[in-house]
């Protein structure tokens, strides 16, 4: 709700992206292939 929280969120997201680059790729494939598995929001 404050700019600081958003900045921290962005930093954490960047760190998560850096640590989960491989998982990210797998997640993308899982999402694209598992879309018909019933993983709809």
XYZ file of C-alpha atoms in Angstrom:
41
model
C 0.000 0.000 0.000
C 3.090 2.203 0.244
C 5.833 2.641 -2.375
C 8.318 0.937 -0.050
C 6.273 -2.271 -0.005
C 6.089 -2.306 -3.791
C 9.841 -1.754 -4.049
C 10.516 -4.591 -1.622
C 8.094 -6.768 -3.573
C 9.977 -6.003 -6.782
C 13.316 -6.767 -5.126
C 11.997 -10.050 -3.740
C 10.508 -10.927 -7.113
C 13.867 -10.215 -8.785
C 15.663 -12.389 -6.233
C 13.093 -15.137 -6.682
C 13.504 -14.898 -10.458
C 17.268 -15.148 -10.109
C 17.038 -18.119 -7.764
C 14.224 -19.836 -9.657
C 15.189 -19.266 -13.268
C 15.203 -23.005 -13.951
C 12.031 -23.542 -11.949
C 10.510 -20.624 -13.837
C 11.085 -22.371 -17.138
C 9.571 -25.575 -15.775
C 6.653 -23.657 -14.298
C 5.927 -22.025 -17.653
C 5.886 -25.395 -19.390
C 3.757 -26.841 -16.586
C 1.303 -23.968 -16.934
C 1.100 -24.286 -20.719
C 0.786 -28.077 -20.654
C -1.216 -28.273 -17.420
C -3.720 -25.664 -18.509
C -6.195 -28.379 -19.440
C -5.479 -30.346 -16.269
C -7.848 -28.134 -14.327
C -5.444 -25.438 -13.175
C -7.781 -22.548 -13.927
C -8.140 -19.631 -11.525
